[in-house]
Tab-separated table of C-alpha atoms in Angstrom:
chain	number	residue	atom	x	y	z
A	59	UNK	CA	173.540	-75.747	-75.977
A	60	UNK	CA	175.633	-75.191	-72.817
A	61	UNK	CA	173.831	-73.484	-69.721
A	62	UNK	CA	175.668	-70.448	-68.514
A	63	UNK	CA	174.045	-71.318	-65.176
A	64	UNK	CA	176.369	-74.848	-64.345
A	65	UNK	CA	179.571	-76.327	-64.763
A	66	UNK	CA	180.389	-79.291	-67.022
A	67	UNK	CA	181.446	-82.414	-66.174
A	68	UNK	CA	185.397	-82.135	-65.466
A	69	UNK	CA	186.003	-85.553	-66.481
A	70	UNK	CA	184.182	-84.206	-70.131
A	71	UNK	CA	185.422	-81.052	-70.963
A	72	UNK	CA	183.198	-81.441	-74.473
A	73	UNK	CA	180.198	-81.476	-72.222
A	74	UNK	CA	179.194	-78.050	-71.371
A	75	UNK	CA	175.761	-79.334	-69.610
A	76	UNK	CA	174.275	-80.519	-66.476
A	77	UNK	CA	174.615	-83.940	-64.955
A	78	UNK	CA	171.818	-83.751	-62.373
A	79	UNK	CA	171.320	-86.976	-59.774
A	80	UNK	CA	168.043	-86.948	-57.860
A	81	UNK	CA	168.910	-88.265	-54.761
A	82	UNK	CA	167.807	-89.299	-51.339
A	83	UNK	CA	168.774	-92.110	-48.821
A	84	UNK	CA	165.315	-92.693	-48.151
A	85	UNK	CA	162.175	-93.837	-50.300
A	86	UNK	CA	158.740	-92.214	-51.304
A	87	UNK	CA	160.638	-88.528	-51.584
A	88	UNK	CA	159.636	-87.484	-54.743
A	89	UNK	CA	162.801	-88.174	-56.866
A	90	UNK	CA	161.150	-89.814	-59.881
A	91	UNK	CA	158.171	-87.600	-60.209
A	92	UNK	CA	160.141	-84.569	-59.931
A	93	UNK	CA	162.804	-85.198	-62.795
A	94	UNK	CA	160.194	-86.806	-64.623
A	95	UNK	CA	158.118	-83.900	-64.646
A	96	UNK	CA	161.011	-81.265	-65.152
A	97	UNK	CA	163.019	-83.421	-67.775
A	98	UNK	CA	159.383	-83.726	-69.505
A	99	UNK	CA	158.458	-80.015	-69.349
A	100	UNK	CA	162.040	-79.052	-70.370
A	101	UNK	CA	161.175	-81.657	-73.402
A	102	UNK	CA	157.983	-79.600	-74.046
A	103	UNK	CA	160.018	-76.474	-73.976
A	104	UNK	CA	162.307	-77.695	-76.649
A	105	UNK	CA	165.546	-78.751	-74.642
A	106	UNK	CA	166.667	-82.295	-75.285
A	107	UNK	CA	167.353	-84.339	-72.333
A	108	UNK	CA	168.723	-87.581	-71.393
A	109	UNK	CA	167.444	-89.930	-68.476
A	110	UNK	CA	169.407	-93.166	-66.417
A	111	UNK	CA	166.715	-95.101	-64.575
A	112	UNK	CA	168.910	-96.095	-61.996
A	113	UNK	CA	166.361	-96.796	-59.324
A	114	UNK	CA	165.479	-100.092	-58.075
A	115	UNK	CA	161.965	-99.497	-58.191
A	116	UNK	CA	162.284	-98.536	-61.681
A	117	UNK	CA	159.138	-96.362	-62.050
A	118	UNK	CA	160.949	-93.730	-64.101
A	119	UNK	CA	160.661	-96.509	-67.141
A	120	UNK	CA	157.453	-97.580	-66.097
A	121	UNK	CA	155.913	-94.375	-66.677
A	122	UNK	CA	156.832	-94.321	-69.975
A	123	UNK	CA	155.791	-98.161	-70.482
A	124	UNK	CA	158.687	-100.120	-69.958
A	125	UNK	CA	158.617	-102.481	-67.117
A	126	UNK	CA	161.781	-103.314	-65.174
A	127	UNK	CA	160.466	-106.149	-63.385
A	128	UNK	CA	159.692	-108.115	-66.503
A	129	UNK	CA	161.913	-107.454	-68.649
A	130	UNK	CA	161.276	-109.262	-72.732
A	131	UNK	CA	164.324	-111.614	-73.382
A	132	UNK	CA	166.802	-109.886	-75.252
A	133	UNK	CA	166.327	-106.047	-74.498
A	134	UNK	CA	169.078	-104.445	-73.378
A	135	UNK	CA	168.897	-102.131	-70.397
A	136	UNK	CA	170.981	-99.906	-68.097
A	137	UNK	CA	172.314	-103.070	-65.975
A	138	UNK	CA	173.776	-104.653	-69.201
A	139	UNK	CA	175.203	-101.183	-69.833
A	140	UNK	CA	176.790	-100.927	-66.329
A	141	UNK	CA	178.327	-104.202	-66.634
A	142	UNK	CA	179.692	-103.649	-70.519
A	143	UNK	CA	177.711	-105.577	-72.244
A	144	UNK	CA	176.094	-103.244	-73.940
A	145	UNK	CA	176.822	-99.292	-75.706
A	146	UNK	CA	174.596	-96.667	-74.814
A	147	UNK	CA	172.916	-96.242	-78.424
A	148	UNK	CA	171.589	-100.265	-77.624
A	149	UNK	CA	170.284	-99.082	-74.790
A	150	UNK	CA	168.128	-95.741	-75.349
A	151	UNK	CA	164.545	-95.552	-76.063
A	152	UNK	CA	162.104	-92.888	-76.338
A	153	UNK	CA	159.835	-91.694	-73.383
A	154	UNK	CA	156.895	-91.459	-73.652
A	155	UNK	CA	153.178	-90.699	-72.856
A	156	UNK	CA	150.362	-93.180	-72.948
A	157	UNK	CA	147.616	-92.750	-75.400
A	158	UNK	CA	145.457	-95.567	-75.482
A	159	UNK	CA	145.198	-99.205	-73.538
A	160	UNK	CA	147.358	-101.783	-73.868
A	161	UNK	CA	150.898	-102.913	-74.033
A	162	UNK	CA	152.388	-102.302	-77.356
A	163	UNK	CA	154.196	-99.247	-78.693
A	164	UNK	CA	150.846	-98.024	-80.725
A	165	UNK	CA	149.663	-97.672	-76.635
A	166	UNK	CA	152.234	-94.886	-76.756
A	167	UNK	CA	153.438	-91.601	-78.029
A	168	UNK	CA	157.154	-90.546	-78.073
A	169	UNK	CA	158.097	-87.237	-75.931
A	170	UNK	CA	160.252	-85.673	-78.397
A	171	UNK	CA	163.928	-84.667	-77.201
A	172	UNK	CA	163.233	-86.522	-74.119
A	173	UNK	CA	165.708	-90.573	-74.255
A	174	UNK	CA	165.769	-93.023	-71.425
A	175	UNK	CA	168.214	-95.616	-70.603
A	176	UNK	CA	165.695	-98.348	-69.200
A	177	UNK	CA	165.296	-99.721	-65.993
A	178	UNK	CA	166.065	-103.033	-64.820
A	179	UNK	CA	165.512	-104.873	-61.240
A	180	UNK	CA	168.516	-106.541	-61.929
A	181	UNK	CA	169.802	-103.749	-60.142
A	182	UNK	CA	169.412	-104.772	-57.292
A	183	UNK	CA	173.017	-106.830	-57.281
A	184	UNK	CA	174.795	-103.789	-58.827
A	185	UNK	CA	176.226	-102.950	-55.112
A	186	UNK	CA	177.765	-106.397	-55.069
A	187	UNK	CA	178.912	-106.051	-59.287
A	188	UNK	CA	180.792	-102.832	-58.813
A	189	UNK	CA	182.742	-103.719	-55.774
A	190	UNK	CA	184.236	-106.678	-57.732
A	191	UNK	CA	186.397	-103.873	-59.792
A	192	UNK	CA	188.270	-101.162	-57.892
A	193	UNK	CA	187.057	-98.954	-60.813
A	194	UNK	CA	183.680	-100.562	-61.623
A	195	UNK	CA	182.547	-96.630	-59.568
A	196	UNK	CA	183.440	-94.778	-62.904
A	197	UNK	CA	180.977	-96.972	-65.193
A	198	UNK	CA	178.577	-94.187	-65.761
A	199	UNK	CA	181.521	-91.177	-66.043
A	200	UNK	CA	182.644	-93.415	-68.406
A	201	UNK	CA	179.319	-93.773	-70.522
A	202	UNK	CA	178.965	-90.405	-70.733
A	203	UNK	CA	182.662	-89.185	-70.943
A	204	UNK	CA	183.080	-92.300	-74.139
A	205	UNK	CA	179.411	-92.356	-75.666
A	206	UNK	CA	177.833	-89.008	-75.413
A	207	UNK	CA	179.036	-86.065	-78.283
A	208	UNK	CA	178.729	-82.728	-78.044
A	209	UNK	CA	175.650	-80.945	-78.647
A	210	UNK	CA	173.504	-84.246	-78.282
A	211	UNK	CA	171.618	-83.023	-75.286
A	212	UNK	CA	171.285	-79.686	-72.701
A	213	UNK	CA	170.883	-81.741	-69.495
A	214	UNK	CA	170.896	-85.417	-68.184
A	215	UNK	CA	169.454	-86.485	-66.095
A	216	UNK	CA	169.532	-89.912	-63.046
A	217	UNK	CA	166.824	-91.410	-60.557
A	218	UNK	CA	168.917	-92.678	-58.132
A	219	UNK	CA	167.963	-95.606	-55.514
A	220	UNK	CA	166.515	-95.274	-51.888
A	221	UNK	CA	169.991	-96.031	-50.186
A	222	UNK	CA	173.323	-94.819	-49.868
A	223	UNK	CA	176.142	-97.528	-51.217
A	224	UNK	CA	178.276	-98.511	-54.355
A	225	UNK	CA	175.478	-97.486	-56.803
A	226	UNK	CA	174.598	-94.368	-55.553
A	227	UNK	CA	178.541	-93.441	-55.365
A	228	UNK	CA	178.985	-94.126	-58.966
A	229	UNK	CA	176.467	-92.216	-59.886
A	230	UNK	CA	177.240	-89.197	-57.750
A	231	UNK	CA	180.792	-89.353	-59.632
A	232	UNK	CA	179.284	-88.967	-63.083
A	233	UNK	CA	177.331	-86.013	-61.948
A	234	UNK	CA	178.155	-82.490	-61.549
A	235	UNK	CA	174.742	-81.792	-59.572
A	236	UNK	CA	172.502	-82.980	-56.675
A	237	UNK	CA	168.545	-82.574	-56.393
A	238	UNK	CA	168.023	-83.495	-52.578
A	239	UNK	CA	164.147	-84.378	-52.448
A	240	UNK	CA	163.234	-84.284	-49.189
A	241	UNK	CA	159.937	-84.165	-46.822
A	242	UNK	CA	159.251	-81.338	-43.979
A	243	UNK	CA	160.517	-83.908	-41.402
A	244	UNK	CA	163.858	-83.498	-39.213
A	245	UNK	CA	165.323	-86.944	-40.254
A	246	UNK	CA	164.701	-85.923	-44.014
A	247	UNK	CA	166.871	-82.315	-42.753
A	248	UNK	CA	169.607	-84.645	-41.369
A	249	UNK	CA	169.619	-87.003	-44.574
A	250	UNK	CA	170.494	-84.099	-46.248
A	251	UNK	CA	173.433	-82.774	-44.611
A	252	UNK	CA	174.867	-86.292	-44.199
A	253	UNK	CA	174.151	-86.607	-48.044
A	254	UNK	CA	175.993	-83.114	-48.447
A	255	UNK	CA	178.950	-84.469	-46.321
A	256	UNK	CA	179.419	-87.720	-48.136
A	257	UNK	CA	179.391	-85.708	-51.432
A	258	UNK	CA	182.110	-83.539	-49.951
A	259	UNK	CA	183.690	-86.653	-49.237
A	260	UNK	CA	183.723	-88.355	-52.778
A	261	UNK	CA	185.131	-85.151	-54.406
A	262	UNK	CA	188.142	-85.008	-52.304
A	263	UNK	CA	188.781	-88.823	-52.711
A	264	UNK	CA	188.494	-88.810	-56.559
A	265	UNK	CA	189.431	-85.536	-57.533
A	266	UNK	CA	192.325	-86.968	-59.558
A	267	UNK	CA	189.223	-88.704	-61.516
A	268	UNK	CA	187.670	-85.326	-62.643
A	269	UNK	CA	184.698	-85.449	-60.063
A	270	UNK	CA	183.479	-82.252	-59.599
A	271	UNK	CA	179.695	-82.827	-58.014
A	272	UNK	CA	177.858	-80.329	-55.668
A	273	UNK	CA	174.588	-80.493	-53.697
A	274	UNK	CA	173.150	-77.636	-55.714
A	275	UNK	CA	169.490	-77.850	-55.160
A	276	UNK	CA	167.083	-78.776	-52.398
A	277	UNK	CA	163.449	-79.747	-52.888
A	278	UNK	CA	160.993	-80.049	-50.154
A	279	UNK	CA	157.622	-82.881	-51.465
A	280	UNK	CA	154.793	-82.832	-49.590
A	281	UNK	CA	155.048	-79.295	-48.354
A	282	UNK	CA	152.489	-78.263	-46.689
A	283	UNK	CA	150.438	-75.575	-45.214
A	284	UNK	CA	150.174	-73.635	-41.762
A	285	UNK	CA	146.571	-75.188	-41.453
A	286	UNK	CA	148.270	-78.839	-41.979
A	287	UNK	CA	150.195	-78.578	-38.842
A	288	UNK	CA	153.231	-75.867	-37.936
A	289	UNK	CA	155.482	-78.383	-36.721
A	290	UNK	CA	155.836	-78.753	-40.765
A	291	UNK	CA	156.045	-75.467	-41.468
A	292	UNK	CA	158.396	-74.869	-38.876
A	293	UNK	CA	161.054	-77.927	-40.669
A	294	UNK	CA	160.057	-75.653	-44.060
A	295	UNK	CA	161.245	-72.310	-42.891
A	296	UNK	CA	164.048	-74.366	-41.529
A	297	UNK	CA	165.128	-75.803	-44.877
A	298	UNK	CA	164.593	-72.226	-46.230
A	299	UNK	CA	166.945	-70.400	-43.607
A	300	UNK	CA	169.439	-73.174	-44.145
A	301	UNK	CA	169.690	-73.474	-48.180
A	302	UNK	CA	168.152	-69.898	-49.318
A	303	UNK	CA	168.030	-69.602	-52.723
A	304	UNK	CA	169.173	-73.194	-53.447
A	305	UNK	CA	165.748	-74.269	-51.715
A	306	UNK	CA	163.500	-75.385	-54.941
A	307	UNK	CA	159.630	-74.395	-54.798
A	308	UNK	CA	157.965	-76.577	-52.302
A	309	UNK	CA	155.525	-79.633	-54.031
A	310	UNK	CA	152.234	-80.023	-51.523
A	311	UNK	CA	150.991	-83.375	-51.769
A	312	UNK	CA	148.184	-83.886	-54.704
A	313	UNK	CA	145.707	-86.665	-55.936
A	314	UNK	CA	146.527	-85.899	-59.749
A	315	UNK	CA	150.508	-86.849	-59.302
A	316	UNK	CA	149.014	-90.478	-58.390
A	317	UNK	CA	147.046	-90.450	-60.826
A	318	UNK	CA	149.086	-89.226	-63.858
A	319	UNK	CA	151.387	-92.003	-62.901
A	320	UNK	CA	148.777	-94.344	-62.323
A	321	UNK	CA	148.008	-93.395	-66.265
A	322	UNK	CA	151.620	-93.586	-67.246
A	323	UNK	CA	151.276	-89.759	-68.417
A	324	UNK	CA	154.003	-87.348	-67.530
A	325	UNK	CA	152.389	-84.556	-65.320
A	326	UNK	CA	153.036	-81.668	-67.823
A	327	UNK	CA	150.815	-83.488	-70.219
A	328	UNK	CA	148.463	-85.140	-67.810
A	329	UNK	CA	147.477	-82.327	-65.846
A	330	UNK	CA	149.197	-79.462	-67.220
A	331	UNK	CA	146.608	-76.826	-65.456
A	332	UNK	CA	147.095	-77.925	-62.189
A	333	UNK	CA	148.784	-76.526	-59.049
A	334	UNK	CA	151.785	-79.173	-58.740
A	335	UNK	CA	152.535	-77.889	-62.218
A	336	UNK	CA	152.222	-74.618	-61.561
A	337	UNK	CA	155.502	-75.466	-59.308
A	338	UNK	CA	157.098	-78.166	-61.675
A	339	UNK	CA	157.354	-74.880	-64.124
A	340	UNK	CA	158.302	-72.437	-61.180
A	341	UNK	CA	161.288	-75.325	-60.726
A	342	UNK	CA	162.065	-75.864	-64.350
A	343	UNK	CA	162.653	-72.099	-64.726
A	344	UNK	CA	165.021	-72.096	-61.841
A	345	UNK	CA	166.495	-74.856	-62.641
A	346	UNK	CA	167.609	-73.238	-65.765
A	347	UNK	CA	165.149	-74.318	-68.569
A	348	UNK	CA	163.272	-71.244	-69.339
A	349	UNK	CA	160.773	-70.796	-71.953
A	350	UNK	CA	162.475	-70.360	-75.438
């Protein structure tokens, strides 16, 4: 179903749908709770959604029970993709929600309409892997310009890593949008413009490659109140002056987003009552997801 609101991919004119990358160049931002809430409440909402688990850290998969840093021998995952070595069908799986202890798939429920491409730590060297091939940059365009069809999903979406080099540049080139997450801080203001500038960048030095990525949204985590200090509220109205009505509704820090991922629940099913998803639906609707 294409989404009036965005621009396909120009290197997939069959695509009519978001690419979003969640991206910051530094850690603990919010990038992988906030697409994993949205993609998951989109889910919910009946919109079918892709996911890359591109992060190091590769928490996106672990909230859904798949651990990066271990793992089984002979599962495929998104750095055996990257390299070729695998197709994207071998490398899907279901998210999911947790629904009782333990380790195997009966632990788990399936989010339906919601795939992941799993994480791997092996990641780590894939700065080093794609610098070996002047073109190694286009391996995700490629994925999704080669292996996705038409009318298989209404948004994908990729957690991007804490830093700014070869990985994050091949993933900016298979998007179409950015999610900035940042925090009310000046350095997290001035990440974000740089970001902005190096995305202006890429576009105009692989435009003959049919990259065509903005910095669409902005998304301030750990908002907070004028009782919590105004030199924060101060770097929020700041944010708000400078991106208007590309500014995303503020997420103020909560004890049930640790927890939900400390239960490896998504937090539209974890705590669906509570105030952080009272904004993950305020986003979700801007974003362009609305209830059907």
């Amino acid at each position: 179903m294409a989404n009036p609101q965005y621009e396909g991919p120009a290197y997939a004119p069959h695509l009519d749908i978001p690419v979003y990358v969640m991206m910051n160049r530094a850690g603990s931002v919010g990038k992988t709770t906030v697409l994993d809430a949205f993609a998951t409440e989109a889910a919910l909402r009946g919109y079918r959604g892709l996911l890359f688990d591109a992060d190091l850290q590769t928490d996106l998969s672990y909230r859904s029970g798949y651990d990066g840093d271990d793992v089984p021998d002979g599962v495929l995952t998104i750095h055996d993709l990257m390299l070729g070595k695998a197709k994207l069908e071998e490398v899907i799986v279901p998210a999911r929600t947790r629904i009782a202890p333990g380790d195997t798939d009966e632990s788990f429920q399936i989010i339906e309409g919601l795939d992941l491409v799993r994480g791997d730590i092996k990641m780590k060297q894939a700065d080093g892997e794609l610098v070996q091939d002047t073109l190694g940059v286009f391996w995700l365009q490629n994925v999704i310009k080669k292996q996705i069809q038409t009318g298989m999903y209404d948004f994908i979406g990729i957690d991007a890593p804490a830093s700014y080099a070869r990985l994050s540049e091949s993933l900016l080139v298979a998007a179409t949008d950015v999610i900035t997450m940042m925090k009310p801080m000046r350095k997290e203001l001035r990440g974000a413009r740089a970001l902005a500038r190096e995305v202006e960048s890429l576009n105009v030095d692989f435009q003959d490659y049919g990259v065509r990525v903005k910095p669409t949204w902005y998304c301030v985590n750990d908002a907070k109140s004028e009782s919590q200090g105004k030199f924060f509220t101060n770097m929020q109205d700041e944010a708000e002056e400078v991106y208007g009505d590309r500014l995303l509704p503020g997420i103020r820090n909560s004890v049930v987003v640790a927890e939900a991922f400390d239960a490896q629940e998504p937090l539209p099913i974890w705590a669906p009552k509570s105030e952080p998803m009272k904004v993950v639906r305020e986003i979700t609707d801007k974003i362009g997801f609305p209830e059907k």
